[in-house]
């Protein structure tokens, strides 16, 4: 499994940042963990003017293997990884392990998935991470729980059509995680309302600023690099389900994607 796959699409803006690793990821699978993470990673590896070469594929893989070993050492008998756990924490670590090459049959992952499924409620981030983990595990026995996470996420949508913390105002950060979870779940065989993607695309315009960027809060005020990347990524997920699903087919939201990309430039 390649470095890019093991980062679960974190390098999706560059198909082969680490050329020569164990395999090359597909751009489309999961438009995966948010684009702003990609920008952060790329920025850390390729700082303009830096004389330091990026780490070798072998070094990156050793670091990932070390992280897996550390998580194996701290996991509790009940499947959690800390005393003060949340559903999202356990699910996200299970997802990271799966994307790092650990199999769903591995006892560590199996315990983590079982623990995450057993926990009730949770916020948008929690349910999104649960959907990501269950979808990545690809276990038939998780189909019902995965659909439950998708249904919960759909039910969490606010009056403006996006997502928020419980009792809080809707925001783009919660929204991008919800979309990542929903997309992963649908790709794994789950169902969401047919009109979801079009209605979310329209709702995302509420975060679009006049100058082309995207903001954390509705209204589009104070756009930032991270939220603009999140807005682009969120719209890109939605567009996979609009029109005929072809890149060349114009769909609502395309202009905002282009505006966002120009804003980042």
PDB file of C-alpha atoms in Angstrom:
ATOM      1  CA  UNK A   1       0.000   0.000   0.000  1.00  0.00           C
ATOM      2  CA  UNK A   2       1.432   3.371  -1.047  1.00  0.00           C
ATOM      3  CA  UNK A   3       2.165   6.392   1.063  1.00  0.00           C
ATOM      4  CA  UNK A   4      -0.610   8.343  -0.638  1.00  0.00           C
ATOM      5  CA  UNK A   5      -3.184   5.604  -0.064  1.00  0.00           C
ATOM      6  CA  UNK A   6      -2.079   5.321   3.533  1.00  0.00           C
ATOM      7  CA  UNK A   7      -2.725   9.035   3.967  1.00  0.00           C
ATOM      8  CA  UNK A   8      -6.261   8.313   2.657  1.00  0.00           C
ATOM      9  CA  UNK A   9      -6.143  10.892  -0.069  1.00  0.00           C
ATOM     10  CA  UNK A  10      -4.473  13.679   1.912  1.00  0.00           C
ATOM     11  CA  UNK A  11      -2.308  14.324  -1.134  1.00  0.00           C
ATOM     12  CA  UNK A  12      -5.190  14.342  -3.599  1.00  0.00           C
ATOM     13  CA  UNK A  13      -3.995  17.586  -5.205  1.00  0.00           C
ATOM     14  CA  UNK A  14      -0.927  15.717  -6.427  1.00  0.00           C
ATOM     15  CA  UNK A  15      -1.326  12.145  -7.655  1.00  0.00           C
ATOM     16  CA  UNK A  16       2.289  11.241  -7.158  1.00  0.00           C
ATOM     17  CA  UNK A  17       3.906  13.430  -4.529  1.00  0.00           C
ATOM     18  CA  UNK A  18       5.913  10.428  -3.419  1.00  0.00           C
ATOM     19  CA  UNK A  19       6.747   8.776  -6.714  1.00  0.00           C
ATOM     20  CA  UNK A  20       7.911   5.198  -6.381  1.00  0.00           C
ATOM     21  CA  UNK A  21       5.871   4.243  -3.338  1.00  0.00           C
ATOM     22  CA  UNK A  22       3.937   1.006  -3.154  1.00  0.00           C
ATOM     23  CA  UNK A  23       1.054   2.186  -5.328  1.00  0.00           C
ATOM     24  CA  UNK A  24      -0.540   5.350  -6.746  1.00  0.00           C
ATOM     25  CA  UNK A  25      -3.932   6.462  -5.419  1.00  0.00           C
ATOM     26  CA  UNK A  26      -6.999   7.162  -7.520  1.00  0.00           C
ATOM     27  CA  UNK A  27      -8.097  10.784  -7.433  1.00  0.00           C
ATOM     28  CA  UNK A  28     -11.742   9.897  -7.362  1.00  0.00           C
ATOM     29  CA  UNK A  29     -12.372   7.259  -4.651  1.00  0.00           C
ATOM     30  CA  UNK A  30     -13.011   9.490  -1.653  1.00  0.00           C
ATOM     31  CA  UNK A  31     -12.389  13.118  -2.714  1.00  0.00           C
ATOM     32  CA  UNK A  32     -11.095  12.292   0.617  1.00  0.00           C
ATOM     33  CA  UNK A  33      -9.910  13.947   3.752  1.00  0.00           C
ATOM     34  CA  UNK A  34     -10.323  17.594   3.187  1.00  0.00           C
ATOM     35  CA  UNK A  35      -8.420  19.598   0.657  1.00  0.00           C
ATOM     36  CA  UNK A  36      -7.104  21.979   3.278  1.00  0.00           C
ATOM     37  CA  UNK A  37      -5.234  19.048   4.812  1.00  0.00           C
ATOM     38  CA  UNK A  38      -3.768  18.432   1.389  1.00  0.00           C
ATOM     39  CA  UNK A  39      -2.619  22.014   1.134  1.00  0.00           C
ATOM     40  CA  UNK A  40      -1.092  21.844   4.595  1.00  0.00           C
ATOM     41  CA  UNK A  41       0.774  18.641   3.796  1.00  0.00           C
ATOM     42  CA  UNK A  42       2.026  19.911   0.457  1.00  0.00           C
ATOM     43  CA  UNK A  43       3.041  23.186   2.035  1.00  0.00           C
ATOM     44  CA  UNK A  44       5.028  21.394   4.714  1.00  0.00           C
ATOM     45  CA  UNK A  45       6.820  19.195   2.214  1.00  0.00           C
ATOM     46  CA  UNK A  46       7.548  21.747  -0.474  1.00  0.00           C
ATOM     47  CA  UNK A  47       8.225  25.116   1.086  1.00  0.00           C
ATOM     48  CA  UNK A  48       9.366  27.550  -1.638  1.00  0.00           C
ATOM     49  CA  UNK A  49      13.076  28.147  -1.370  1.00  0.00           C
ATOM     50  CA  UNK A  50      13.623  25.278   1.024  1.00  0.00           C
ATOM     51  CA  UNK A  51      16.815  23.323   0.483  1.00  0.00           C
ATOM     52  CA  UNK A  52      15.516  20.271   2.325  1.00  0.00           C
ATOM     53  CA  UNK A  53      14.410  17.335   0.218  1.00  0.00           C
ATOM     54  CA  UNK A  54      11.071  15.736   1.055  1.00  0.00           C
ATOM     55  CA  UNK A  55      11.266  12.581   3.182  1.00  0.00           C
ATOM     56  CA  UNK A  56      11.820   9.364   1.271  1.00  0.00           C
ATOM     57  CA  UNK A  57       8.930   6.928   0.757  1.00  0.00           C
ATOM     58  CA  UNK A  58      10.677   4.469   3.053  1.00  0.00           C
ATOM     59  CA  UNK A  59      10.963   7.088   5.799  1.00  0.00           C
ATOM     60  CA  UNK A  60       7.296   7.998   5.526  1.00  0.00           C
ATOM     61  CA  UNK A  61       6.246   4.364   5.640  1.00  0.00           C
ATOM     62  CA  UNK A  62       8.435   3.783   8.698  1.00  0.00           C
ATOM     63  CA  UNK A  63       6.750   6.725  10.420  1.00  0.00           C
ATOM     64  CA  UNK A  64       3.307   5.340   9.618  1.00  0.00           C
ATOM     65  CA  UNK A  65       4.284   1.878  10.849  1.00  0.00           C
ATOM     66  CA  UNK A  66       5.596   3.444  14.046  1.00  0.00           C
ATOM     67  CA  UNK A  67       2.293   5.231  14.541  1.00  0.00           C
ATOM     68  CA  UNK A  68       0.369   2.005  14.049  1.00  0.00           C
ATOM     69  CA  UNK A  69       2.551   0.261  16.609  1.00  0.00           C
ATOM     70  CA  UNK A  70       2.022   3.080  19.099  1.00  0.00           C
ATOM     71  CA  UNK A  71      -1.751   2.901  18.724  1.00  0.00           C
ATOM     72  CA  UNK A  72      -1.596  -0.850  19.184  1.00  0.00           C
ATOM     73  CA  UNK A  73       0.216  -0.287  22.454  1.00  0.00           C
ATOM     74  CA  UNK A  74      -2.230   2.239  23.914  1.00  0.00           C
ATOM     75  CA  UNK A  75      -5.527   0.633  22.903  1.00  0.00           C
ATOM     76  CA  UNK A  76      -7.678  -0.350  25.845  1.00  0.00           C
ATOM     77  CA  UNK A  77      -9.380  -3.749  26.145  1.00  0.00           C
ATOM     78  CA  UNK A  78     -12.769  -2.222  25.301  1.00  0.00           C
ATOM     79  CA  UNK A  79     -11.461  -0.955  21.954  1.00  0.00           C
ATOM     80  CA  UNK A  80     -11.003   2.690  22.927  1.00  0.00           C
ATOM     81  CA  UNK A  81      -7.685   4.486  22.682  1.00  0.00           C
ATOM     82  CA  UNK A  82      -8.085   6.792  25.674  1.00  0.00           C
ATOM     83  CA  UNK A  83      -9.989   7.055  28.914  1.00  0.00           C
ATOM     84  CA  UNK A  84     -11.784  10.233  27.844  1.00  0.00           C
ATOM     85  CA  UNK A  85     -12.969   8.932  24.520  1.00  0.00           C
ATOM     86  CA  UNK A  86     -15.583  10.043  22.026  1.00  0.00           C
ATOM     87  CA  UNK A  87     -17.169   8.074  19.234  1.00  0.00           C
ATOM     88  CA  UNK A  88     -15.443  10.231  16.650  1.00  0.00           C
ATOM     89  CA  UNK A  89     -12.010   9.753  18.201  1.00  0.00           C
ATOM     90  CA  UNK A  90     -12.240   5.973  18.217  1.00  0.00           C
ATOM     91  CA  UNK A  91     -13.787   5.876  14.744  1.00  0.00           C
ATOM     92  CA  UNK A  92     -11.220   8.257  13.278  1.00  0.00           C
ATOM     93  CA  UNK A  93      -8.340   6.190  14.640  1.00  0.00           C
ATOM     94  CA  UNK A  94      -9.915   3.016  13.250  1.00  0.00           C
ATOM     95  CA  UNK A  95     -10.191   4.787   9.892  1.00  0.00           C
ATOM     96  CA  UNK A  96      -6.561   5.911  10.056  1.00  0.00           C
ATOM     97  CA  UNK A  97      -5.456   2.357  10.842  1.00  0.00           C
ATOM     98  CA  UNK A  98      -7.436   0.935   7.933  1.00  0.00           C
ATOM     99  CA  UNK A  99      -5.932   3.505   5.587  1.00  0.00           C
ATOM    100  CA  UNK A 100      -2.494   2.668   6.955  1.00  0.00           C
ATOM    101  CA  UNK A 101      -2.759  -0.917   5.765  1.00  0.00           C
ATOM    102  CA  UNK A 102      -4.159  -2.610   8.874  1.00  0.00           C
ATOM    103  CA  UNK A 103      -6.902  -5.044   7.867  1.00  0.00           C
ATOM    104  CA  UNK A 104     -10.485  -5.003   9.203  1.00  0.00           C
ATOM    105  CA  UNK A 105      -9.826  -8.475  10.604  1.00  0.00           C
ATOM    106  CA  UNK A 106      -6.973  -7.250  12.766  1.00  0.00           C
ATOM    107  CA  UNK A 107      -8.023  -7.453  16.420  1.00  0.00           C
ATOM    108  CA  UNK A 108      -7.096  -3.830  17.068  1.00  0.00           C
ATOM    109  CA  UNK A 109      -9.293  -2.532  14.256  1.00  0.00           C
ATOM    110  CA  UNK A 110     -12.116  -4.970  14.966  1.00  0.00           C
ATOM    111  CA  UNK A 111     -12.243  -3.864  18.610  1.00  0.00           C
ATOM    112  CA  UNK A 112     -12.174  -0.184  17.640  1.00  0.00           C
ATOM    113  CA  UNK A 113     -14.991  -0.573  15.112  1.00  0.00           C
ATOM    114  CA  UNK A 114     -17.088  -2.523  17.596  1.00  0.00           C
ATOM    115  CA  UNK A 115     -16.507   0.133  20.242  1.00  0.00           C
ATOM    116  CA  UNK A 116     -17.401   3.005  17.919  1.00  0.00           C
ATOM    117  CA  UNK A 117     -20.587   1.265  16.784  1.00  0.00           C
ATOM    118  CA  UNK A 118     -21.652   0.656  20.376  1.00  0.00           C
ATOM    119  CA  UNK A 119     -21.551   4.356  21.260  1.00  0.00           C
ATOM    120  CA  UNK A 120     -24.759   6.322  20.835  1.00  0.00           C
ATOM    121  CA  UNK A 121     -25.471   9.844  19.698  1.00  0.00           C
ATOM    122  CA  UNK A 122     -22.443  11.892  18.867  1.00  0.00           C
ATOM    123  CA  UNK A 123     -22.107  15.121  16.941  1.00  0.00           C
ATOM    124  CA  UNK A 124     -21.603  15.717  13.241  1.00  0.00           C
ATOM    125  CA  UNK A 125     -17.886  14.967  13.461  1.00  0.00           C
ATOM    126  CA  UNK A 126     -18.538  11.753  15.375  1.00  0.00           C
ATOM    127  CA  UNK A 127     -21.089  10.374  12.930  1.00  0.00           C
ATOM    128  CA  UNK A 128     -18.994  11.435   9.937  1.00  0.00           C
ATOM    129  CA  UNK A 129     -15.920   9.656  11.305  1.00  0.00           C
ATOM    130  CA  UNK A 130     -18.029   6.589  12.068  1.00  0.00           C
ATOM    131  CA  UNK A 131     -19.261   6.540   8.477  1.00  0.00           C
ATOM    132  CA  UNK A 132     -15.703   6.928   7.168  1.00  0.00           C
ATOM    133  CA  UNK A 133     -14.442   4.057   9.319  1.00  0.00           C
ATOM    134  CA  UNK A 134     -17.288   1.649   8.551  1.00  0.00           C
ATOM    135  CA  UNK A 135     -17.084   2.413   4.848  1.00  0.00           C
ATOM    136  CA  UNK A 136     -13.329   1.844   4.843  1.00  0.00           C
ATOM    137  CA  UNK A 137     -13.735  -1.462   6.681  1.00  0.00           C
ATOM    138  CA  UNK A 138     -16.010  -2.827   3.950  1.00  0.00           C
ATOM    139  CA  UNK A 139     -17.460  -5.456   6.277  1.00  0.00           C
ATOM    140  CA  UNK A 140     -20.937  -6.728   5.308  1.00  0.00           C
ATOM    141  CA  UNK A 141     -21.948  -6.901   8.953  1.00  0.00           C
ATOM    142  CA  UNK A 142     -21.469  -3.115   9.272  1.00  0.00           C
ATOM    143  CA  UNK A 143     -23.972  -2.250   6.520  1.00  0.00           C
ATOM    144  CA  UNK A 144     -26.819  -1.489   8.936  1.00  0.00           C
ATOM    145  CA  UNK A 145     -24.641   0.623  11.222  1.00  0.00           C
ATOM    146  CA  UNK A 146     -23.237   2.518   8.229  1.00  0.00           C
ATOM    147  CA  UNK A 147     -26.714   3.332   6.964  1.00  0.00           C
ATOM    148  CA  UNK A 148     -27.621   4.457  10.470  1.00  0.00           C
ATOM    149  CA  UNK A 149     -24.710   6.894  10.488  1.00  0.00           C
ATOM    150  CA  UNK A 150     -25.769   8.267   7.114  1.00  0.00           C
ATOM    151  CA  UNK A 151     -29.369   8.690   8.243  1.00  0.00           C
ATOM    152  CA  UNK A 152     -28.194  10.466  11.383  1.00  0.00           C
ATOM    153  CA  UNK A 153     -25.992  12.833   9.382  1.00  0.00           C
ATOM    154  CA  UNK A 154     -28.843  13.677   7.020  1.00  0.00           C
ATOM    155  CA  UNK A 155     -31.044  14.340  10.036  1.00  0.00           C
ATOM    156  CA  UNK A 156     -28.445  16.675  11.546  1.00  0.00           C
ATOM    157  CA  UNK A 157     -28.730  19.184   8.675  1.00  0.00           C
ATOM    158  CA  UNK A 158     -29.705  22.630   9.848  1.00  0.00           C
ATOM    159  CA  UNK A 159     -32.370  24.965   8.540  1.00  0.00           C
ATOM    160  CA  UNK A 160     -29.914  26.495   6.076  1.00  0.00           C
ATOM    161  CA  UNK A 161     -29.055  23.093   4.613  1.00  0.00           C
ATOM    162  CA  UNK A 162     -25.617  22.567   6.157  1.00  0.00           C
ATOM    163  CA  UNK A 163     -24.260  21.251   9.470  1.00  0.00           C
ATOM    164  CA  UNK A 164     -23.403  22.620  12.913  1.00  0.00           C
ATOM    165  CA  UNK A 165     -22.416  21.774  16.460  1.00  0.00           C
ATOM    166  CA  UNK A 166     -25.457  20.870  18.587  1.00  0.00           C
ATOM    167  CA  UNK A 167     -27.240  24.100  19.392  1.00  0.00           C
ATOM    168  CA  UNK A 168     -24.733  26.149  17.399  1.00  0.00           C
ATOM    169  CA  UNK A 169     -24.736  28.018  14.132  1.00  0.00           C
ATOM    170  CA  UNK A 170     -24.075  26.090  10.948  1.00  0.00           C
ATOM    171  CA  UNK A 171     -20.466  26.197   9.764  1.00  0.00           C
ATOM    172  CA  UNK A 172     -18.327  24.981   6.892  1.00  0.00           C
ATOM    173  CA  UNK A 173     -16.045  22.806   9.023  1.00  0.00           C
ATOM    174  CA  UNK A 174     -18.866  20.605  10.306  1.00  0.00           C
ATOM    175  CA  UNK A 175     -20.312  20.611   6.808  1.00  0.00           C
ATOM    176  CA  UNK A 176     -17.187  19.369   5.067  1.00  0.00           C
ATOM    177  CA  UNK A 177     -16.861  16.478   7.524  1.00  0.00           C
ATOM    178  CA  UNK A 178     -20.508  15.554   7.072  1.00  0.00           C
ATOM    179  CA  UNK A 179     -20.018  15.456   3.299  1.00  0.00           C
ATOM    180  CA  UNK A 180     -16.885  13.337   3.596  1.00  0.00           C
ATOM    181  CA  UNK A 181     -18.783  10.812   5.689  1.00  0.00           C
ATOM    182  CA  UNK A 182     -21.832  10.835   3.433  1.00  0.00           C
ATOM    183  CA  UNK A 183     -19.751  10.414   0.298  1.00  0.00           C
ATOM    184  CA  UNK A 184     -17.779   7.528   1.772  1.00  0.00           C
ATOM    185  CA  UNK A 185     -20.981   5.851   2.912  1.00  0.00           C
ATOM    186  CA  UNK A 186     -22.683   6.167  -0.462  1.00  0.00           C
ATOM    187  CA  UNK A 187     -19.565   4.868  -2.220  1.00  0.00           C
ATOM    188  CA  UNK A 188     -19.739   1.839   0.102  1.00  0.00           C
ATOM    189  CA  UNK A 189     -23.353   1.116  -0.814  1.00  0.00           C
ATOM    190  CA  UNK A 190     -25.333   3.352   1.541  1.00  0.00           C
ATOM    191  CA  UNK A 191     -28.270   5.559   0.571  1.00  0.00           C
ATOM    192  CA  UNK A 192     -29.058   9.241   0.998  1.00  0.00           C
ATOM    193  CA  UNK A 193     -31.927  11.332  -0.424  1.00  0.00           C
ATOM    194  CA  UNK A 194     -31.535  11.903  -4.143  1.00  0.00           C
ATOM    195  CA  UNK A 195     -31.836  15.666  -3.834  1.00  0.00           C
ATOM    196  CA  UNK A 196     -29.219  15.955  -1.077  1.00  0.00           C
ATOM    197  CA  UNK A 197     -26.264  16.884  -3.251  1.00  0.00           C
ATOM    198  CA  UNK A 198     -28.069  19.590  -5.223  1.00  0.00           C
ATOM    199  CA  UNK A 199     -29.557  21.165  -2.107  1.00  0.00           C
ATOM    200  CA  UNK A 200     -26.211  21.148  -0.277  1.00  0.00           C
ATOM    201  CA  UNK A 201     -24.521  22.684  -3.324  1.00  0.00           C
ATOM    202  CA  UNK A 202     -27.002  25.551  -3.161  1.00  0.00           C
ATOM    203  CA  UNK A 203     -26.544  25.900   0.601  1.00  0.00           C
ATOM    204  CA  UNK A 204     -22.752  26.082   0.281  1.00  0.00           C
ATOM    205  CA  UNK A 205     -23.129  29.382  -1.555  1.00  0.00           C
ATOM    206  CA  UNK A 206     -23.916  30.859   1.836  1.00  0.00           C
ATOM    207  CA  UNK A 207     -20.233  30.507   2.770  1.00  0.00           C
ATOM    208  CA  UNK A 208     -18.942  31.989  -0.504  1.00  0.00           C
ATOM    209  CA  UNK A 209     -17.479  35.474  -0.194  1.00  0.00           C
ATOM    210  CA  UNK A 210     -17.764  38.195  -2.795  1.00  0.00           C
ATOM    211  CA  UNK A 211     -14.062  37.958  -3.566  1.00  0.00           C
ATOM    212  CA  UNK A 212     -14.236  34.231  -4.330  1.00  0.00           C
ATOM    213  CA  UNK A 213     -13.081  32.668  -1.084  1.00  0.00           C
ATOM    214  CA  UNK A 214     -15.070  30.718   1.491  1.00  0.00           C
ATOM    215  CA  UNK A 215     -15.626  31.503   5.157  1.00  0.00           C
ATOM    216  CA  UNK A 216     -16.230  29.403   8.263  1.00  0.00           C
ATOM    217  CA  UNK A 217     -19.617  30.984   8.960  1.00  0.00           C
ATOM    218  CA  UNK A 218     -22.651  31.694   6.831  1.00  0.00           C
ATOM    219  CA  UNK A 219     -22.488  35.087   5.200  1.00  0.00           C
ATOM    220  CA  UNK A 220     -19.094  34.568   3.623  1.00  0.00           C
ATOM    221  CA  UNK A 221     -17.328  37.098   5.841  1.00  0.00           C
ATOM    222  CA  UNK A 222     -13.612  36.727   6.595  1.00  0.00           C
ATOM    223  CA  UNK A 223     -12.703  33.967   4.113  1.00  0.00           C
ATOM    224  CA  UNK A 224      -9.610  31.916   4.886  1.00  0.00           C
ATOM    225  CA  UNK A 225      -7.308  29.566   3.034  1.00  0.00           C
ATOM    226  CA  UNK A 226      -8.414  26.497   4.976  1.00  0.00           C
ATOM    227  CA  UNK A 227     -12.124  27.218   4.602  1.00  0.00           C
ATOM    228  CA  UNK A 228     -11.766  28.066   0.921  1.00  0.00           C
ATOM    229  CA  UNK A 229     -10.120  24.710   0.361  1.00  0.00           C
ATOM    230  CA  UNK A 230     -12.915  23.104   2.418  1.00  0.00           C
ATOM    231  CA  UNK A 231     -15.533  24.858   0.305  1.00  0.00           C
ATOM    232  CA  UNK A 232     -13.918  23.717  -2.928  1.00  0.00           C
ATOM    233  CA  UNK A 233     -13.649  20.163  -1.636  1.00  0.00           C
ATOM    234  CA  UNK A 234     -17.255  20.128  -0.440  1.00  0.00           C
ATOM    235  CA  UNK A 235     -18.559  21.353  -3.789  1.00  0.00           C
ATOM    236  CA  UNK A 236     -16.340  18.846  -5.599  1.00  0.00           C
ATOM    237  CA  UNK A 237     -17.883  16.002  -3.578  1.00  0.00           C
ATOM    238  CA  UNK A 238     -21.386  17.193  -4.433  1.00  0.00           C
ATOM    239  CA  UNK A 239     -20.617  17.546  -8.137  1.00  0.00           C
ATOM    240  CA  UNK A 240     -19.727  13.845  -8.331  1.00  0.00           C
ATOM    241  CA  UNK A 241     -23.454  13.181  -7.929  1.00  0.00           C
ATOM    242  CA  UNK A 242     -24.777  15.964 -10.153  1.00  0.00           C
ATOM    243  CA  UNK A 243     -25.345  15.845 -13.897  1.00  0.00           C
ATOM    244  CA  UNK A 244     -23.884  12.711 -15.391  1.00  0.00           C
ATOM    245  CA  UNK A 245     -21.035  12.618 -12.910  1.00  0.00           C
ATOM    246  CA  UNK A 246     -18.503  13.537 -15.593  1.00  0.00           C
ATOM    247  CA  UNK A 247     -15.848  16.164 -14.964  1.00  0.00           C
ATOM    248  CA  UNK A 248     -16.588  17.869 -18.293  1.00  0.00           C
ATOM    249  CA  UNK A 249     -20.310  18.295 -17.533  1.00  0.00           C
ATOM    250  CA  UNK A 250     -21.066  21.762 -16.138  1.00  0.00           C
ATOM    251  CA  UNK A 251     -23.112  21.654 -12.932  1.00  0.00           C
ATOM    252  CA  UNK A 252     -24.180  24.159 -10.278  1.00  0.00           C
ATOM    253  CA  UNK A 253     -21.264  25.098  -8.090  1.00  0.00           C
ATOM    254  CA  UNK A 254     -18.614  24.976 -10.806  1.00  0.00           C
ATOM    255  CA  UNK A 255     -18.242  28.748 -10.909  1.00  0.00           C
ATOM    256  CA  UNK A 256     -17.750  28.841  -7.145  1.00  0.00           C
ATOM    257  CA  UNK A 257     -15.093  26.127  -7.398  1.00  0.00           C
ATOM    258  CA  UNK A 258     -13.250  28.161 -10.021  1.00  0.00           C
ATOM    259  CA  UNK A 259     -13.629  31.340  -7.959  1.00  0.00           C
ATOM    260  CA  UNK A 260     -12.198  29.548  -4.947  1.00  0.00           C
ATOM    261  CA  UNK A 261      -9.235  28.228  -6.875  1.00  0.00           C
ATOM    262  CA  UNK A 262      -8.473  31.725  -8.179  1.00  0.00           C
ATOM    263  CA  UNK A 263      -8.785  33.066  -4.634  1.00  0.00           C
ATOM    264  CA  UNK A 264      -6.206  30.548  -3.430  1.00  0.00           C
ATOM    265  CA  UNK A 265      -3.830  31.683  -6.170  1.00  0.00           C
TER     266      UNK A 265
END
